[in-house]
Amino acid sequence: MGDKITDLLKKVRQIEIRTNKHVSDALAGAYHSVFKGQGMDFEESREYQPGDEIRSIDWNVTARTGRAHVKTYREERELTMMIAVDLSGSGDFGSGNQSKRELSAELASTLAFSAARNNDKVGLVLFTDEVELIIPPRKGRRHILRVIREILFFEPKHRKTDIASALKEINRLLKRKAIVVLISDFLQGSDGKLPSADDKDSVFKAVDITNRRHDLVCFEVGDARELELPAVGEVTLEDGETGEIVRIDTNNPEVRRRYFEFNRERARNLKMEFAKSNVDLLETRTDKPYIAVLRKFFKDRARR
């Protein structure tokens, strides 16, 4: 038991070290500029200076002192970030050195430490086809280390996925506008098909509603082998969520072509549906550095 705890803490510490390297002043600053506070609080009145907006003149103080004064404000900065991570069975897959679940933990860690540098609160929701764990938003390094630990080592009771239910629970929990980060591979159902956008209980309806209430950012975690199969002969594949097992001949070029086309079309449709709700869907892969995706997201968002 002692060795297991030591290994657990070592892995959490390794992720903290790696992600803290990414959370430079530049990344933390980009986070600050992209995710704004809830409003502006009056700070003070000061004497008018050339270039100040005429509409910001404080007429009461100006009349009392006989000199023009303007009102200054500061951003009501403190925000809440709620990170929702899909822990369904398909997240355990990884064809290289990293599983999708480990990638999810690193993504969450980088965002959480960025939030911490801006003195924002961070909470966590872990879900499968039901919400399995809720950690209320708090501040501090120890709290974020707990978030990382739970993403890596929490043992879910279920294997399937229900993203819509998880988002509904988050909307119920959060009374004020927050940053909601959804991390998932968006694989639901043994056939890999997307639910109908017309279904009132679909993930797309839930995404649209959540984005209207909060600032929703979605990360799709994937693996290269989920898009394209190598020619390695007959292989046995098991659905991580349903346990269904199929055997296919990867040497057959037609099998590989159909597999690629199906998954490419699925990815295209997913992106299209999210775009309809103006929701950012960021694609990350276990075999590629995710930090480039984050930097590009912050850069593009700052331009809007």
mmCIF file of C-alpha atoms in Angstrom:
data_model
loop_
_atom_site.group_PDB
_atom_site.id
_atom_site.type_symbol
_atom_site.label_atom_id
_atom_site.label_comp_id
_atom_site.label_asym_id
_atom_site.label_seq_id
_atom_site.Cartn_x
_atom_site.Cartn_y
_atom_site.Cartn_z
ATOM 1 C CA MET A 1 0.000 0.000 0.000
ATOM 2 C CA GLY A 2 2.843 2.374 0.886
ATOM 3 C CA ASP A 3 4.544 1.855 -2.484
ATOM 4 C CA LYS A 4 1.247 2.443 -4.292
ATOM 5 C CA ILE A 5 0.702 5.753 -2.492
ATOM 6 C CA THR A 6 4.295 6.772 -3.203
ATOM 7 C CA ASP A 7 3.861 6.005 -6.918
ATOM 8 C CA LEU A 8 0.562 7.900 -6.960
ATOM 9 C CA LEU A 9 2.079 11.003 -5.391
ATOM 10 C CA LYS A 10 5.087 10.766 -7.713
ATOM 11 C CA LYS A 11 2.865 10.718 -10.788
ATOM 12 C CA VAL A 12 0.813 13.684 -9.576
ATOM 13 C CA ARG A 13 4.028 15.591 -8.813
ATOM 14 C CA GLN A 14 5.405 14.805 -12.301
ATOM 15 C CA ILE A 15 2.277 16.246 -13.916
ATOM 16 C CA GLU A 16 2.513 19.325 -11.693
ATOM 17 C CA ILE A 17 6.120 19.911 -12.763
ATOM 18 C CA ARG A 18 5.391 19.393 -16.469
ATOM 19 C CA THR A 19 2.293 21.573 -16.542
ATOM 20 C CA ASN A 20 3.828 24.332 -14.422
ATOM 21 C CA LYS A 21 6.489 24.709 -17.108
ATOM 22 C CA HIS A 22 3.686 25.453 -19.553
ATOM 23 C CA VAL A 23 1.924 27.862 -17.220
ATOM 24 C CA SER A 24 4.430 30.623 -17.864
ATOM 25 C CA ASP A 25 3.632 34.255 -17.302
ATOM 26 C CA ALA A 26 2.685 34.448 -20.980
ATOM 27 C CA LEU A 27 0.129 31.626 -20.755
ATOM 28 C CA ALA A 28 -1.266 32.883 -17.453
ATOM 29 C CA GLY A 29 -1.512 36.361 -18.979
ATOM 30 C CA ALA A 30 -3.301 34.972 -22.023
ATOM 31 C CA TYR A 31 -5.754 33.206 -19.711
ATOM 32 C CA HIS A 32 -6.403 36.494 -17.903
ATOM 33 C CA SER A 33 -7.090 38.393 -21.114
ATOM 34 C CA VAL A 34 -9.374 35.711 -22.563
ATOM 35 C CA PHE A 35 -11.475 34.915 -19.495
ATOM 36 C CA LYS A 36 -12.918 38.158 -18.195
ATOM 37 C CA GLY A 37 -14.503 38.905 -14.841
ATOM 38 C CA GLN A 38 -18.193 39.388 -14.231
ATOM 39 C CA GLY A 39 -18.168 43.187 -14.396
ATOM 40 C CA MET A 40 -16.439 46.351 -13.242
ATOM 41 C CA ASP A 41 -16.271 47.780 -9.720
ATOM 42 C CA PHE A 42 -15.829 51.511 -9.058
ATOM 43 C CA GLU A 43 -12.336 52.149 -7.649
ATOM 44 C CA GLU A 44 -11.794 55.907 -7.297
ATOM 45 C CA SER A 45 -12.096 59.343 -8.836
ATOM 46 C CA ARG A 46 -8.964 61.119 -10.063
ATOM 47 C CA GLU A 47 -8.240 64.358 -11.867
ATOM 48 C CA TYR A 48 -8.981 64.437 -15.569
ATOM 49 C CA GLN A 49 -6.003 63.859 -17.873
ATOM 50 C CA PRO A 50 -5.813 64.559 -21.623
ATOM 51 C CA GLY A 51 -7.095 61.527 -23.486
ATOM 52 C CA ASP A 52 -9.607 60.446 -20.793
ATOM 53 C CA GLU A 53 -13.115 59.626 -21.983
ATOM 54 C CA ILE A 54 -15.501 62.551 -21.489
ATOM 55 C CA ARG A 55 -18.260 60.102 -20.556
ATOM 56 C CA SER A 56 -16.219 58.913 -17.555
ATOM 57 C CA ILE A 57 -16.259 62.350 -15.879
ATOM 58 C CA ASP A 58 -17.419 62.235 -12.253
ATOM 59 C CA TRP A 59 -19.697 65.291 -12.282
ATOM 60 C CA ASN A 60 -20.348 65.290 -8.521
ATOM 61 C CA VAL A 61 -16.639 65.417 -7.610
ATOM 62 C CA THR A 62 -15.958 67.884 -10.441
ATOM 63 C CA ALA A 63 -18.653 70.236 -9.120
ATOM 64 C CA ARG A 64 -17.389 69.899 -5.531
ATOM 65 C CA THR A 65 -13.703 70.514 -6.285
ATOM 66 C CA GLY A 66 -13.976 72.830 -9.247
ATOM 67 C CA ARG A 67 -11.568 70.592 -11.193
ATOM 68 C CA ALA A 68 -12.533 67.908 -13.689
ATOM 69 C CA HIS A 69 -12.374 64.375 -12.279
ATOM 70 C CA VAL A 70 -13.034 61.001 -13.921
ATOM 71 C CA LYS A 71 -14.237 57.717 -12.435
ATOM 72 C CA THR A 72 -11.877 54.731 -12.618
ATOM 73 C CA TYR A 73 -12.919 51.100 -12.363
ATOM 74 C CA ARG A 74 -11.264 47.749 -11.764
ATOM 75 C CA GLU A 75 -12.346 44.429 -13.138
ATOM 76 C CA GLU A 76 -14.338 42.207 -10.811
ATOM 77 C CA ARG A 77 -11.798 39.489 -11.493
ATOM 78 C CA GLU A 78 -12.565 36.418 -9.421
ATOM 79 C CA LEU A 79 -13.920 33.634 -11.591
ATOM 80 C CA THR A 80 -14.842 30.004 -11.126
ATOM 81 C CA MET A 81 -13.556 27.297 -13.449
ATOM 82 C CA MET A 82 -15.438 23.987 -13.377
ATOM 83 C CA ILE A 83 -13.572 21.179 -15.133
ATOM 84 C CA ALA A 84 -15.688 18.230 -16.272
ATOM 85 C CA VAL A 85 -13.777 15.088 -17.257
ATOM 86 C CA ASP A 86 -15.224 12.057 -19.020
ATOM 87 C CA LEU A 87 -13.994 8.901 -17.235
ATOM 88 C CA SER A 88 -15.868 6.371 -19.383
ATOM 89 C CA GLY A 89 -14.076 3.207 -20.443
ATOM 90 C CA SER A 90 -12.890 4.534 -23.805
ATOM 91 C CA GLY A 91 -10.656 7.039 -21.995
ATOM 92 C CA ASP A 92 -8.316 4.283 -20.810
ATOM 93 C CA PHE A 93 -7.112 3.739 -24.384
ATOM 94 C CA GLY A 94 -3.745 4.929 -25.615
ATOM 95 C CA SER A 95 -1.646 3.458 -28.400
ATOM 96 C CA GLY A 96 1.548 5.204 -27.282
ATOM 97 C CA ASN A 97 3.105 6.273 -23.993
ATOM 98 C CA GLN A 98 0.048 8.178 -22.799
ATOM 99 C CA SER A 99 -3.607 7.241 -22.373
ATOM 100 C CA LYS A 100 -6.443 9.634 -23.090
ATOM 101 C CA ARG A 101 -7.112 9.803 -19.361
ATOM 102 C CA GLU A 102 -3.531 10.892 -18.668
ATOM 103 C CA LEU A 103 -3.818 13.531 -21.386
ATOM 104 C CA SER A 104 -7.054 14.735 -19.773
ATOM 105 C CA ALA A 105 -5.241 15.103 -16.439
ATOM 106 C CA GLU A 106 -2.450 17.184 -18.000
ATOM 107 C CA LEU A 107 -4.904 19.426 -19.817
ATOM 108 C CA ALA A 108 -6.917 19.948 -16.645
ATOM 109 C CA SER A 109 -3.755 20.608 -14.649
ATOM 110 C CA THR A 110 -2.488 23.274 -17.052
ATOM 111 C CA LEU A 111 -5.823 25.074 -17.064
ATOM 112 C CA ALA A 112 -6.228 24.751 -13.296
ATOM 113 C CA PHE A 113 -2.796 26.213 -12.555
ATOM 114 C CA SER A 114 -3.475 29.029 -15.054
ATOM 115 C CA ALA A 115 -6.668 29.780 -13.129
ATOM 116 C CA ALA A 116 -4.798 29.625 -9.809
ATOM 117 C CA ARG A 117 -2.252 32.185 -10.988
ATOM 118 C CA ASN A 118 -5.177 34.534 -11.572
ATOM 119 C CA ASN A 119 -6.614 33.778 -8.117
ATOM 120 C CA ASP A 120 -9.644 31.981 -9.581
ATOM 121 C CA LYS A 121 -11.411 29.009 -8.034
ATOM 122 C CA VAL A 122 -11.291 25.551 -9.618
ATOM 123 C CA GLY A 123 -13.808 22.728 -9.243
ATOM 124 C CA LEU A 124 -14.073 19.256 -10.733
ATOM 125 C CA VAL A 125 -16.820 16.972 -12.031
ATOM 126 C CA LEU A 126 -15.952 13.393 -12.983
ATOM 127 C CA PHE A 127 -18.611 11.565 -14.962
ATOM 128 C CA THR A 128 -19.438 8.432 -16.923
ATOM 129 C CA ASP A 129 -23.087 7.809 -17.730
ATOM 130 C CA GLU A 130 -23.732 9.473 -14.375
ATOM 131 C CA VAL A 131 -21.905 12.084 -12.305
ATOM 132 C CA GLU A 132 -19.529 10.089 -10.095
ATOM 133 C CA LEU A 133 -17.603 12.779 -8.206
ATOM 134 C CA ILE A 134 -18.003 16.498 -7.540
ATOM 135 C CA ILE A 135 -15.255 18.596 -5.957
ATOM 136 C CA PRO A 136 -16.580 22.094 -5.167
ATOM 137 C CA PRO A 137 -14.549 25.055 -6.490
ATOM 138 C CA ARG A 138 -11.733 26.188 -4.226
ATOM 139 C CA LYS A 139 -8.343 27.881 -4.427
ATOM 140 C CA GLY A 140 -4.832 26.746 -3.661
ATOM 141 C CA ARG A 141 -2.109 24.370 -4.818
ATOM 142 C CA ARG A 142 -3.148 21.495 -2.571
ATOM 143 C CA HIS A 143 -6.662 21.677 -3.937
ATOM 144 C CA ILE A 144 -5.416 21.531 -7.545
ATOM 145 C CA LEU A 145 -3.162 18.569 -6.724
ATOM 146 C CA ARG A 146 -6.242 16.779 -5.422
ATOM 147 C CA VAL A 147 -8.030 17.562 -8.710
ATOM 148 C CA ILE A 148 -5.146 16.005 -10.672
ATOM 149 C CA ARG A 149 -5.050 12.974 -8.372
ATOM 150 C CA GLU A 150 -8.748 12.290 -8.767
ATOM 151 C CA ILE A 151 -8.647 12.546 -12.569
ATOM 152 C CA LEU A 152 -5.773 10.059 -12.692
ATOM 153 C CA PHE A 153 -6.785 7.540 -10.059
ATOM 154 C CA PHE A 154 -10.506 7.782 -9.335
ATOM 155 C CA GLU A 155 -12.166 4.429 -10.043
ATOM 156 C CA PRO A 156 -15.532 5.001 -11.738
ATOM 157 C CA LYS A 157 -18.417 2.616 -11.123
ATOM 158 C CA HIS A 158 -19.622 2.762 -14.729
ATOM 159 C CA ARG A 159 -18.053 2.465 -18.188
ATOM 160 C CA LYS A 160 -20.480 4.288 -20.492
ATOM 161 C CA THR A 161 -20.882 8.008 -21.276
ATOM 162 C CA ASP A 162 -23.636 10.577 -20.812
ATOM 163 C CA ILE A 163 -22.216 14.044 -21.454
ATOM 164 C CA ALA A 164 -25.637 15.728 -21.557
ATOM 165 C CA SER A 165 -26.481 14.609 -18.003
ATOM 166 C CA ALA A 166 -23.128 15.832 -16.720
ATOM 167 C CA LEU A 167 -23.660 19.286 -18.251
ATOM 168 C CA LYS A 168 -27.177 19.460 -16.822
ATOM 169 C CA GLU A 169 -25.761 18.788 -13.358
ATOM 170 C CA ILE A 170 -23.108 21.462 -13.811
ATOM 171 C CA ASN A 171 -25.763 23.982 -14.847
ATOM 172 C CA ARG A 172 -27.705 23.077 -11.716
ATOM 173 C CA LEU A 173 -24.654 23.487 -9.479
ATOM 174 C CA LEU A 174 -23.336 26.776 -10.852
ATOM 175 C CA LYS A 175 -25.525 29.721 -9.883
ATOM 176 C CA ARG A 176 -23.304 32.369 -11.472
ATOM 177 C CA LYS A 177 -21.595 32.519 -14.837
ATOM 178 C CA ALA A 178 -18.403 30.444 -14.831
ATOM 179 C CA ILE A 179 -15.785 28.941 -17.115
ATOM 180 C CA VAL A 180 -16.818 25.364 -17.894
ATOM 181 C CA VAL A 181 -14.119 23.124 -19.366
ATOM 182 C CA LEU A 182 -15.396 19.851 -20.837
ATOM 183 C CA ILE A 183 -12.770 17.173 -21.559
ATOM 184 C CA SER A 184 -13.993 14.070 -23.392
ATOM 185 C CA ASP A 185 -13.337 11.850 -26.401
ATOM 186 C CA PHE A 186 -17.020 12.348 -27.322
ATOM 187 C CA LEU A 187 -17.418 8.654 -28.078
ATOM 188 C CA GLN A 188 -20.932 7.607 -27.097
ATOM 189 C CA GLY A 189 -22.486 4.292 -28.050
ATOM 190 C CA SER A 190 -20.932 1.129 -29.355
ATOM 191 C CA ASP A 191 -21.463 2.190 -32.968
ATOM 192 C CA GLY A 192 -19.524 5.429 -32.470
ATOM 193 C CA LYS A 193 -22.313 7.483 -34.057
ATOM 194 C CA LEU A 194 -23.248 10.944 -32.889
ATOM 195 C CA PRO A 195 -26.678 11.546 -31.333
ATOM 196 C CA SER A 196 -29.216 13.522 -33.311
ATOM 197 C CA ALA A 197 -28.952 17.291 -32.807
ATOM 198 C CA ASP A 198 -32.774 17.364 -32.748
ATOM 199 C CA ASP A 199 -32.892 15.124 -29.683
ATOM 200 C CA LYS A 200 -33.727 17.333 -26.690
ATOM 201 C CA ASP A 201 -31.469 15.145 -24.510
ATOM 202 C CA SER A 202 -28.536 15.132 -26.952
ATOM 203 C CA VAL A 203 -25.056 16.340 -26.101
ATOM 204 C CA PHE A 204 -25.449 19.168 -28.628
ATOM 205 C CA LYS A 205 -28.536 20.587 -26.934
ATOM 206 C CA ALA A 206 -26.752 20.411 -23.576
ATOM 207 C CA VAL A 207 -23.651 22.080 -25.029
ATOM 208 C CA ASP A 208 -25.749 24.890 -26.501
ATOM 209 C CA ILE A 209 -27.600 25.522 -23.219
ATOM 210 C CA THR A 210 -24.388 25.422 -21.161
ATOM 211 C CA ASN A 211 -22.640 27.841 -23.497
ATOM 212 C CA ARG A 212 -25.497 30.317 -23.184
ATOM 213 C CA ARG A 213 -25.179 30.280 -19.383
ATOM 214 C CA HIS A 214 -21.414 29.989 -19.056
ATOM 215 C CA ASP A 215 -18.172 30.282 -20.997
ATOM 216 C CA LEU A 216 -17.871 26.727 -22.328
ATOM 217 C CA VAL A 217 -14.637 25.371 -23.795
ATOM 218 C CA CYS A 218 -14.468 21.753 -24.991
ATOM 219 C CA PHE A 219 -11.430 19.554 -25.496
ATOM 220 C CA GLU A 220 -11.672 16.434 -27.603
ATOM 221 C CA VAL A 221 -9.005 13.952 -26.474
ATOM 222 C CA GLY A 222 -8.162 11.352 -29.069
ATOM 223 C CA ASP A 223 -5.604 8.840 -30.213
ATOM 224 C CA ALA A 224 -4.107 8.310 -33.670
ATOM 225 C CA ARG A 225 -5.352 4.707 -33.797
ATOM 226 C CA GLU A 226 -8.925 5.899 -33.407
ATOM 227 C CA LEU A 227 -8.678 7.620 -36.771
ATOM 228 C CA GLU A 228 -6.508 5.309 -38.814
ATOM 229 C CA LEU A 229 -5.571 1.608 -38.544
ATOM 230 C CA PRO A 230 -2.082 0.291 -39.348
ATOM 231 C CA ALA A 231 -1.739 -2.846 -41.471
ATOM 232 C CA VAL A 232 -0.767 -5.354 -38.772
ATOM 233 C CA GLY A 233 -2.892 -8.372 -39.692
ATOM 234 C CA GLU A 234 -5.867 -9.683 -37.738
ATOM 235 C CA VAL A 235 -6.533 -7.827 -34.478
ATOM 236 C CA THR A 236 -9.135 -8.094 -31.753
ATOM 237 C CA LEU A 237 -10.777 -4.820 -30.701
ATOM 238 C CA GLU A 238 -12.794 -4.319 -27.525
ATOM 239 C CA ASP A 239 -15.231 -1.472 -26.996
ATOM 240 C CA GLY A 240 -14.073 0.193 -23.767
ATOM 241 C CA GLU A 241 -17.623 1.162 -22.788
ATOM 242 C CA THR A 242 -19.730 -1.850 -23.800
ATOM 243 C CA GLY A 243 -17.178 -4.657 -23.711
ATOM 244 C CA GLU A 244 -18.197 -5.711 -27.237
ATOM 245 C CA ILE A 245 -15.388 -7.567 -29.023
ATOM 246 C CA VAL A 246 -14.810 -7.657 -32.783
ATOM 247 C CA ARG A 247 -12.035 -9.207 -34.862
ATOM 248 C CA ILE A 248 -10.894 -7.469 -38.046
ATOM 249 C CA ASP A 249 -8.230 -7.973 -40.711
ATOM 250 C CA THR A 250 -6.236 -4.752 -40.851
ATOM 251 C CA ASN A 251 -4.285 -6.015 -43.862
ATOM 252 C CA ASN A 252 -7.452 -5.541 -45.898
ATOM 253 C CA PRO A 253 -7.169 -2.048 -47.479
ATOM 254 C CA GLU A 254 -10.962 -1.778 -47.782
ATOM 255 C CA VAL A 255 -11.360 -2.354 -44.037
ATOM 256 C CA ARG A 256 -8.795 0.333 -43.292
ATOM 257 C CA ARG A 257 -10.411 2.753 -45.767
ATOM 258 C CA ARG A 258 -13.914 2.310 -44.282
ATOM 259 C CA TYR A 259 -12.542 2.717 -40.763
ATOM 260 C CA PHE A 260 -10.766 5.950 -41.722
ATOM 261 C CA GLU A 261 -13.714 7.392 -43.653
ATOM 262 C CA PHE A 262 -16.174 6.613 -40.853
ATOM 263 C CA ASN A 263 -14.051 8.305 -38.195
ATOM 264 C CA ARG A 264 -13.162 11.284 -40.388
ATOM 265 C CA GLU A 265 -16.841 11.900 -41.131
ATOM 266 C CA ARG A 266 -17.706 11.543 -37.466
ATOM 267 C CA ALA A 267 -15.038 14.109 -36.505
ATOM 268 C CA ARG A 268 -16.269 16.494 -39.218
ATOM 269 C CA ASN A 269 -19.879 16.256 -38.000
ATOM 270 C CA LEU A 270 -18.843 16.776 -34.388
ATOM 271 C CA LYS A 271 -16.964 19.939 -35.262
ATOM 272 C CA MET A 272 -19.859 21.207 -37.379
ATOM 273 C CA GLU A 273 -22.431 20.716 -34.611
ATOM 274 C CA PHE A 274 -20.282 22.540 -32.053
ATOM 275 C CA ALA A 275 -19.723 25.406 -34.478
ATOM 276 C CA LYS A 276 -23.502 25.912 -34.684
ATOM 277 C CA SER A 277 -23.470 26.886 -31.002
ATOM 278 C CA ASN A 278 -20.256 28.946 -31.341
ATOM 279 C CA VAL A 279 -18.518 26.614 -28.914
ATOM 280 C CA ASP A 280 -14.761 26.133 -29.081
ATOM 281 C CA LEU A 281 -13.907 22.470 -29.726
ATOM 282 C CA LEU A 282 -10.161 21.935 -29.411
ATOM 283 C CA GLU A 283 -8.676 18.733 -30.791
ATOM 284 C CA THR A 284 -5.881 17.135 -28.759
ATOM 285 C CA ARG A 285 -4.102 13.827 -29.350
ATOM 286 C CA THR A 286 -2.072 11.539 -27.130
ATOM 287 C CA ASP A 287 0.792 11.586 -29.653
ATOM 288 C CA LYS A 288 0.987 15.373 -30.093
ATOM 289 C CA PRO A 289 1.910 18.269 -27.741
ATOM 290 C CA TYR A 290 -1.293 19.817 -26.422
ATOM 291 C CA ILE A 291 0.338 23.080 -25.363
ATOM 292 C CA ALA A 292 0.406 24.291 -28.991
ATOM 293 C CA VAL A 293 -3.372 23.800 -29.141
ATOM 294 C CA LEU A 294 -3.817 25.837 -25.943
ATOM 295 C CA ARG A 295 -1.599 28.675 -27.125
ATOM 296 C CA LYS A 296 -3.418 28.879 -30.457
ATOM 297 C CA PHE A 297 -6.782 28.884 -28.651
ATOM 298 C CA PHE A 298 -5.775 31.798 -26.406
ATOM 299 C CA LYS A 299 -4.335 33.701 -29.363
ATOM 300 C CA ASP A 300 -7.434 33.219 -31.528
ATOM 301 C CA ARG A 301 -9.800 34.009 -28.659
ATOM 302 C CA ALA A 302 -7.980 37.232 -27.839
ATOM 303 C CA ARG A 303 -8.534 38.451 -31.395
ATOM 304 C CA ARG A 304 -12.319 38.168 -31.177
#
